Each structure stands twice: as structure tokens, then as C-alpha cells.
XYZ file of C-alpha atoms in Angstrom:
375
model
C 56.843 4.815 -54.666
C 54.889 8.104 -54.206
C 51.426 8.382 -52.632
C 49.023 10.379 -54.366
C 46.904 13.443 -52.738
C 43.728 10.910 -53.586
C 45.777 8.347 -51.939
C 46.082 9.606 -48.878
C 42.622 10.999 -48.507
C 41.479 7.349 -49.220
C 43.661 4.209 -47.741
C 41.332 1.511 -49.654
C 43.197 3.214 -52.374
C 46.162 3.699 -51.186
C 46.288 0.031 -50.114
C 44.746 -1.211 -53.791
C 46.678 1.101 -56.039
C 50.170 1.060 -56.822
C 51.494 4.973 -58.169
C 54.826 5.054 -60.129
C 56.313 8.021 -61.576
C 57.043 7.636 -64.973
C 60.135 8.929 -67.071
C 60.147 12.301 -68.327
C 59.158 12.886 -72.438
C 61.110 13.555 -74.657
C 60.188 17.216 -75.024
C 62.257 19.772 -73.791
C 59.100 21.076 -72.060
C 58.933 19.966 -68.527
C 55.189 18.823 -67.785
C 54.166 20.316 -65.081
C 51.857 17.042 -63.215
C 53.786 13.729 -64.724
C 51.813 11.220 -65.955
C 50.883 8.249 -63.410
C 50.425 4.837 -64.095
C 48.312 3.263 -61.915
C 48.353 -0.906 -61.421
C 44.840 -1.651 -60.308
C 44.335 -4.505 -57.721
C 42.105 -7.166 -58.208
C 40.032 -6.189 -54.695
C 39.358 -2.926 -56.423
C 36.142 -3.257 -59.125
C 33.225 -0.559 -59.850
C 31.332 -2.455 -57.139
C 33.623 -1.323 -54.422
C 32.078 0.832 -51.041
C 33.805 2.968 -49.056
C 31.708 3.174 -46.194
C 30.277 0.210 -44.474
C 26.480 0.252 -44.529
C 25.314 -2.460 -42.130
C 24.024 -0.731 -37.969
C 26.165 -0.357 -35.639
C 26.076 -2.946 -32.642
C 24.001 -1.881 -29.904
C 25.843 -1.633 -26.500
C 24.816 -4.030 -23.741
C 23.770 -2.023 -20.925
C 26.597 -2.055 -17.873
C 26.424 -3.868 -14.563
C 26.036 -1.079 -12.700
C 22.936 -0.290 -14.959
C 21.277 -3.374 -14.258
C 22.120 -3.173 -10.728
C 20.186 -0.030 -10.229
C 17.177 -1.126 -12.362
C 16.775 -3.891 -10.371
C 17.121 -2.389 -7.123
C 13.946 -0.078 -8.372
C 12.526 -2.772 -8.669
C 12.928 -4.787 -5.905
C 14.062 -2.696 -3.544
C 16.487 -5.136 -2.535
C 20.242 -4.180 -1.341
C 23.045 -3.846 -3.794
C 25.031 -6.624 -2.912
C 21.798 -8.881 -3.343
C 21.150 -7.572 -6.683
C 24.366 -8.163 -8.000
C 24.123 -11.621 -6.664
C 21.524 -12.266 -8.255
C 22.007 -10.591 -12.090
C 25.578 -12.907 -11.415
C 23.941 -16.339 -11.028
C 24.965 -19.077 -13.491
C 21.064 -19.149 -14.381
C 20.208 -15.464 -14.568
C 23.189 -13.932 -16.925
C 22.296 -10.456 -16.502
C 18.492 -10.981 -17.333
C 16.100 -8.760 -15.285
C 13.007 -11.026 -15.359
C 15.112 -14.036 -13.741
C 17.145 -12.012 -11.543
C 13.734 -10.813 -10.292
C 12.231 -14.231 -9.730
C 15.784 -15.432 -8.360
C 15.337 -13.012 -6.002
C 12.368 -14.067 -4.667
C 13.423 -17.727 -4.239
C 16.933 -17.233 -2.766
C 16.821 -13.652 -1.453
C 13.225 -13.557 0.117
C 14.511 -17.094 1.820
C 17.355 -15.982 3.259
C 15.854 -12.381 4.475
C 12.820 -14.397 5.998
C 15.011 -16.657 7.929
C 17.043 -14.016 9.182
C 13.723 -11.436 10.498
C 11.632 -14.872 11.840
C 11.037 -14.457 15.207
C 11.904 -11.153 15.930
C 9.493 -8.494 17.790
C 6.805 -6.798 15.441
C 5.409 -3.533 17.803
C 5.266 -0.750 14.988
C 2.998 -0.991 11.548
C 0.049 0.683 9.947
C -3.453 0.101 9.551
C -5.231 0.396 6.498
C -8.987 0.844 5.704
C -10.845 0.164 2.327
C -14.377 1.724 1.937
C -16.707 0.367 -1.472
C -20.202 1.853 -1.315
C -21.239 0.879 -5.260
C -24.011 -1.335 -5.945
C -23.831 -4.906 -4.997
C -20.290 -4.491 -3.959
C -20.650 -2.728 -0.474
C -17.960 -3.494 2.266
C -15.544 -2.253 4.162
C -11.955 -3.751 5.021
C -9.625 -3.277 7.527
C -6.446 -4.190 8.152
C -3.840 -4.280 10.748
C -0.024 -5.221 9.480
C 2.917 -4.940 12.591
C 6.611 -3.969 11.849
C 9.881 -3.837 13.497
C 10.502 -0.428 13.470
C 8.857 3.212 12.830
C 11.273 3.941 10.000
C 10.280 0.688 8.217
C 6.356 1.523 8.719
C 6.615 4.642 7.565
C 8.442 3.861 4.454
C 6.582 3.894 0.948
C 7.287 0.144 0.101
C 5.334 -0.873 3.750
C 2.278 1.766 3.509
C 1.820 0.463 -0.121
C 1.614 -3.057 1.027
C -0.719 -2.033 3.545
C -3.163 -0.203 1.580
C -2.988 -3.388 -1.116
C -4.183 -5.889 1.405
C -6.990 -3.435 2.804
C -7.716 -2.986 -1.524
C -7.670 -6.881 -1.688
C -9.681 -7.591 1.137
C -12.358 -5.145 0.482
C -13.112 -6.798 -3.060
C -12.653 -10.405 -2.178
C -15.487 -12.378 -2.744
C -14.261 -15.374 -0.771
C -14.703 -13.455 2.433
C -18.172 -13.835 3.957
C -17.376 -11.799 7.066
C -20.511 -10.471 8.712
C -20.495 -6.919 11.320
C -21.345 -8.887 14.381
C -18.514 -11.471 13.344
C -15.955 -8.259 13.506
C -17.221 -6.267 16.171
C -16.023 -9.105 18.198
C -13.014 -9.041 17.402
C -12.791 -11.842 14.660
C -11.432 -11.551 11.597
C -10.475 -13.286 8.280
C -7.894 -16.418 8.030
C -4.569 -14.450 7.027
C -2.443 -16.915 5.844
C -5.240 -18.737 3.514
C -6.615 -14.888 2.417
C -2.676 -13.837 1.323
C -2.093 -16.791 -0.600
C -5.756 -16.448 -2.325
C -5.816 -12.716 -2.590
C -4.114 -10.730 -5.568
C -3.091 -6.843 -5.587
C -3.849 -4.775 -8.359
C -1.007 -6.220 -10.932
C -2.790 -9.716 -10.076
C 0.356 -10.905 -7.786
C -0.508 -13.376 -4.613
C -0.417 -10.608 -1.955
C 1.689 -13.474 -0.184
C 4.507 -13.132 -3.018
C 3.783 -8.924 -2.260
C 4.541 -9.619 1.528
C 7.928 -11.702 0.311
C 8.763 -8.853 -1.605
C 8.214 -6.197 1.237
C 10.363 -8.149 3.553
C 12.847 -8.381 1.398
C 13.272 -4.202 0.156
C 12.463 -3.695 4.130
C 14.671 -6.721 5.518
C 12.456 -6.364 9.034
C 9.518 -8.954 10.358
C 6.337 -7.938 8.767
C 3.251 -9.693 10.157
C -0.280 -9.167 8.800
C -1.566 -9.189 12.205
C -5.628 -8.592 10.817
C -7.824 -8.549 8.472
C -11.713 -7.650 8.688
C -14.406 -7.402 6.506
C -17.736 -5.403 7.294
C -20.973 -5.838 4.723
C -24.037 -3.456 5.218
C -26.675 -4.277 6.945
C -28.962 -3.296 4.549
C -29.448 -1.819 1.036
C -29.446 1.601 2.132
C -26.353 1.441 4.344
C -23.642 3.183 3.404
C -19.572 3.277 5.228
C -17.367 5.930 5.748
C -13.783 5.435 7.795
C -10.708 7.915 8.563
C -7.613 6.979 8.992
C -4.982 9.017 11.794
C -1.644 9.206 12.024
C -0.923 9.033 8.367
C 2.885 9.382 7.707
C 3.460 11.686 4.699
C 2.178 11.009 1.657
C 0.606 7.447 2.963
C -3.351 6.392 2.882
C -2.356 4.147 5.846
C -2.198 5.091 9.578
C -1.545 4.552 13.620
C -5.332 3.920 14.009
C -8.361 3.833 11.782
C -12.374 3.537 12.115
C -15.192 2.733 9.573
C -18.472 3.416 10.461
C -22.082 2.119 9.062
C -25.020 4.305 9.106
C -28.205 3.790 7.074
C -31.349 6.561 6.487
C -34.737 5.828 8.102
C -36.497 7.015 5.409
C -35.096 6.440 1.606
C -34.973 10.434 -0.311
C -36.900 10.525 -3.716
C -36.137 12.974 -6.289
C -33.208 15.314 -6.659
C -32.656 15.570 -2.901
C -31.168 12.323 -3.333
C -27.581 13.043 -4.298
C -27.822 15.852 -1.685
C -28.707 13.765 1.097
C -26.567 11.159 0.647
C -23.817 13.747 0.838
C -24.647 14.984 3.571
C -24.713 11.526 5.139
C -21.200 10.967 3.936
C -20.222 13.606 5.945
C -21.735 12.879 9.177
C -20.234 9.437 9.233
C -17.152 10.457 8.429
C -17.118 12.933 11.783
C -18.654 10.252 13.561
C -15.458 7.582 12.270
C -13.548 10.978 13.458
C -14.658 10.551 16.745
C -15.060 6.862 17.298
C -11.242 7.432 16.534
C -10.880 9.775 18.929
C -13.485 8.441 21.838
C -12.525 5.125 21.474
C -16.432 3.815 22.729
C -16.431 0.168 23.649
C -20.215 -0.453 22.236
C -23.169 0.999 20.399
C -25.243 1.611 22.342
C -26.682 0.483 25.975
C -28.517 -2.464 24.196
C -25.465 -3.756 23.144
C -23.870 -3.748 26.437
C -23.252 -6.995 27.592
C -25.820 -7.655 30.747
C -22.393 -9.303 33.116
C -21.059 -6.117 32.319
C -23.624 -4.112 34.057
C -24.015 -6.855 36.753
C -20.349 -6.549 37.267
C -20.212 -2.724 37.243
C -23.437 -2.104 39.365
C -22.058 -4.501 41.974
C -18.942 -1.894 42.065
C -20.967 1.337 42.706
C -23.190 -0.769 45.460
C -20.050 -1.156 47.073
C -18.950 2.213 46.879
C -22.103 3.126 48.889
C -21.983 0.132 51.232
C -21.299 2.503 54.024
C -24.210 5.025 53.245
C -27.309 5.546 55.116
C -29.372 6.551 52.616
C -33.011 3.903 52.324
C -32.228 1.264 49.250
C -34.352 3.779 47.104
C -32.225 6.115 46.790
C -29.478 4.188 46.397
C -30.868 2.207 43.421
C -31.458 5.724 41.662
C -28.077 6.743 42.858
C -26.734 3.238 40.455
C -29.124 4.478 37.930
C -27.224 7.874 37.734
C -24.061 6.233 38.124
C -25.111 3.917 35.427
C -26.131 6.720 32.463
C -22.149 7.923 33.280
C -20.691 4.773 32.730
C -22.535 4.196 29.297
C -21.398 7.810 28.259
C -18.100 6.444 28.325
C -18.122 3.589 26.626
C -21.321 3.371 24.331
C -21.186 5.320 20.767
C -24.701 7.006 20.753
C -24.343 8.270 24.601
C -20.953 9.829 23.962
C -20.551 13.793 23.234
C -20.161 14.348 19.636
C -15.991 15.399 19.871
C -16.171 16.898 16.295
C -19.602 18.505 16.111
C -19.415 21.870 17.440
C -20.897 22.251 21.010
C -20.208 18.634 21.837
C -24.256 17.551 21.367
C -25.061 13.616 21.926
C -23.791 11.312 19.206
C -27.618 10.130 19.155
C -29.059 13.371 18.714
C -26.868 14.174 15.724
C -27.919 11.161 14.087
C -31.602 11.228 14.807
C -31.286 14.846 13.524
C -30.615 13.797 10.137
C -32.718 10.895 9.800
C -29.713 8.234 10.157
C -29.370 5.293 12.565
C -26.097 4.111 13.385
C -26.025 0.464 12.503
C -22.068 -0.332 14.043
C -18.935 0.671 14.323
C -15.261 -0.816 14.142
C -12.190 0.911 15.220
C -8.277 -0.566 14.728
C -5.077 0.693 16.196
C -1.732 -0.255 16.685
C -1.033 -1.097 20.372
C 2.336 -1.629 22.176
């Protein structure tokens, strides 16, 4: 049996077709292509395709694939991931590797980071000056480590609880409240708060400990409303790692005009109010005052302190007048330490009063609130 040319081009032929030579005719003239006889097959009809026309099957995407996806996004190690994409009721599905993640993996990371000590973290601040919606957050959150604080996963988590905070209407936080040092119920604020894709910032602090696999502790969380209607906040933030909104320390300040602008000086003015409580968040940063102003001092305070210089001077001659203006003197010093309005402007050039500033541009400053990170 010979294979034709067509034949071997074509093996559904070759395999449906069978070629015989045939005997030569009886003329004395040799024919140059002999005749073939060809024995169709039954498979072979006009109907019959070459070429297959149904899609080719789409490849499943590898292991090592998935692995990587869901490291993005989870930020959890490789071994976990795999773990988890292998799990009798995951099968290689992102969406349940992610939430098996969060039940088995943030577990057994939480377990293992309980306890430990938290002395590093960020602060965060969240300033809203719109309409009805005027507040300001801040926010304190501790970690184990300065590499782990100054990672993208942790400033992000930061700056969403400061976002959260800021815009929560269950918080009824008032400025005295904070300046005191109080602030909002953490645990009951995470697990009522969202972020911005609408997650429980408690499932968003799971999820942080797990990428980071350190302690994280939201240590605070304040919230400052205005005063009044024409208050407005500005904060700075210092010691910003790169490419962070968060920082080592942080201060929001509240200042509010004495007279309301009318006209077009009103966009102006309130500009230029902006920037004069943002220097003055610059220095509170910087100054670190302990009060407002001498009003606001506690009066044990300046029983306690005047009691100090009178002993200073209990071996003086000097008559009791003198002395008393002596205190006095000694007095105006100590509140230029630690009241806000007494202190040296650091940022304004020359170093005037903080009060003078202020009453230069027709502002009063209503408070102040400064967080750090402390060791």
C-alpha cells in the first residue's frame, strides 16, 4: 500500500482512505501518474472538519501564582498563604483563602504577639473643617519595633483609624473632655468603626498584625469638636517616615476669628488663618506648653509652685513686699513655660508672644492638643 502526497499532508486521510495501485493498461504507452482507486471509509462524508473549532481550555493559574496574589493581599508570609489556598475548604480560591486567613492565621499570629512590649508606633491626626462636620481626631497606635511602624501596611492603619474617628458620629467627645487626657472607648470604637472599603477597623487591626506579625495596640483615640461655628482646626504631624501622613508626634490646634469677614476678604482671611494655626500646631509641637493660658492653670498648681520660690528666698532679708513681687516675677517665667499664649512664637520670625500673634490677626486661641509617642 502506497501513501499518497495528499495523504501524507492530511492523516484524517491517510487514516480514512485506502490507495492501491492498479495494474498497468493495456497500451504500450506507459501512463505517466497510474490511476488510484480509492476505498472511502465510512467516517469520511462531505460533512467532515479538519480542524477542531470549539476554544481552547483556559489554563488554571499555578500555585505559585496564587501564592503571590495573595500575599499582596494580605501581606501574610508564604508559608501561611500556601496553607491557606491548601485547606480542604479553600481549594485554591482567593476569597476563602482570604477569610481563612483571618480566622486561623490572625488567631494564631495574635496568640503568638499577646503580651509582648509595644514602645514604637505612630500617631495620626484627621482635620474636617466642612459644614456641620467639624472635628478633629487623633490617634495614638504603639508597635514592637521601628521597622514595623514605619512600614506602609502600619502607617496606613494608622491614618484609617484617625479617618474613622474623625467622621464617626457615635463619638460625642468634647475639647475639655480631651485636653484632659480622656479619650474614646477603643475596643467598642474598632469594632463599630469602618475604614474607607467599609471593613470593621477591628478586622483592619487583625489584618495588620497578621502582614506585620508584631503587637499592635491602639493605645488612643480623641476627638475634638469646635467650639463654635466659626472655629476652624489645623494640626501637623513630625517625624513622618517616608512617604507616610502619620508621625512620632502630632498637634491640632482650634482657633476662631473675633470678628466674622464679609465680602470677598472672606476666602482671604480664612487663609490666612489656616496658616497661623498651622505654625502655631508647629510650635505647640515643638514647645510642648502644658496649658492655654494662665486661666487655665490649675490654682494647686500655682499654690504648689509659689510655695517653691518662697522657699528659695526663705533665707533673704528683703521686707515680704518685695518678696511677693519677686514670686510675681518668678511667676510670669513659670507660665512662659508651660502656658500656650505666654510662650515665644518658635516659628514666627523674631520669636514675638504666641498672644500677640494671635491678637494681631483677630484670632483667639480656643485649645490645643498635642500627642506623642513616649518610651
Amino acid at each position: 500500500m502506497i501513501l499518497s502526497s495528499a495523504a501524507r499532508r492530511f492523516p484524517t486521510i491517510a487514516r480514512s482512505t485506502t490507495v492501491t495501485r492498479c495494474a498497468p493498461a493495456s497500451s504500450s504507452t506507459p501512463t505517466p501518474f497510474p490511476p488510484i482507486a480509492t476505498t472511502s471509509s465510512s467516517h469520511c462524508s462531505s460533512s467532515c472538519s479538519f480542524f477542531s473549532t470549539s476554544q481552547p481550555r483556559q489554563s488554571q493559574p499555578s500555585i505559585a501564582s496564587l501564592v503571590k496574589q495573595l500575599r499582596e493581599l494580605t501581606g501574610a508570609p508564604m508559608m501561611e498563604c500556601k496553607k491557606a489556598l491548601s485547606a480542604e475548604d479553600v481549594q485554591n480560591d482567593l476569597a476563602k483563602a482570604q477569610e481563612w486567613l483571618r480566622k486561623h492565621g490572625t488567631a494564631k499570629a495574635s496568640s503568638k504577639v499577646a503580651g509582648r512590649e509595644a514602645l514604637e508606633g505612630l500617631v495620626g491626626i484627621h482635620i474636617s473643617n466642612e459644614g456641620g462636620s467639624k472635628a478633629a481626631a487623633l490617634v495614638k497606635v504603639a508597635s514592637e519595633t521601628d521597622f514595623a511602624s514605619r512600614s506602609e501596611t502600619f502607617s496606613t492603619f494608622v491614618q484609617s483609624v484617625a479617618d474613622a474617628a474623625a467622621s464617626s458620629s457615635s463619638s460625642d467627645a468634647s475639647s475639655s473632655s480631651i485636653r484632659e487626657g480622656e479619650s474614646l472607648d477603643v475596643p467598642n470604637f474598632l469594632a463599630a468603626a469602618k475604614n474607607k472599603e467599609g471593613r470593621p477597623l477591628s478586622d483592619a487591626l487583625d489584618d495588620a498584625i497578621l502582614a506585620i506579625r508584631e503587637n499592635i495596640q491602639v493605645e488612643s483615640v480623641s476627638v475634638v469638636k469646635p467650639s463654635s461655628e466659626r472655629s476652624l482646626f489645623a494640626g501637623y504631624v513630625h517625624g513622618r517616615p517616608p512617604n507616610s501622613t502619620c508621625g512620632t508626634s502630632a498637634a491640632v490646634v482650634e482657633v476662631s476669628p473675633k470678628t466674622a469677614p464679609s465680602g470677598d476678604g472672606d476666602i482671604d482671611a480664612r487663609r490666612q488663618w489656616e496658616d497661623a494655626a498651622k505654625k502655631l500646631a508647629m510650635h505647640v509641637v515643638a514647645a510642648k506648653p502644658t496649658y492655654l493660658d494662665p486661666s487655665a492653670v490649675p490654682e494647686e498648681v500655682i499654690s504648689k509652685e509659689k510655695e517653691i520660690l518662697k522657699e528659695k528666698m526663705a533665707d533673704s532679708d528683703k521686707p515680704p513686699e518685695i518678696l511677693e513681687k519677686i514670686v510675681k516675677g518668678q511667676l510670669r517665667k513659670f507660665y512662659e513655660g508651660v502656658c500656650l499664649t505666654e510662650q515665644a512664637h518658635l516659628v514666627e520670625e523674631g520669636g514675638p508672644k504666641v498672644k500677640k500673634v494671635v491678637e494681631d490677626l483677630g484670632l483667639a486661641v480656643k485649645g490645643f492638643w498635642l500627642v506623642g509617642m513616649t518610651k
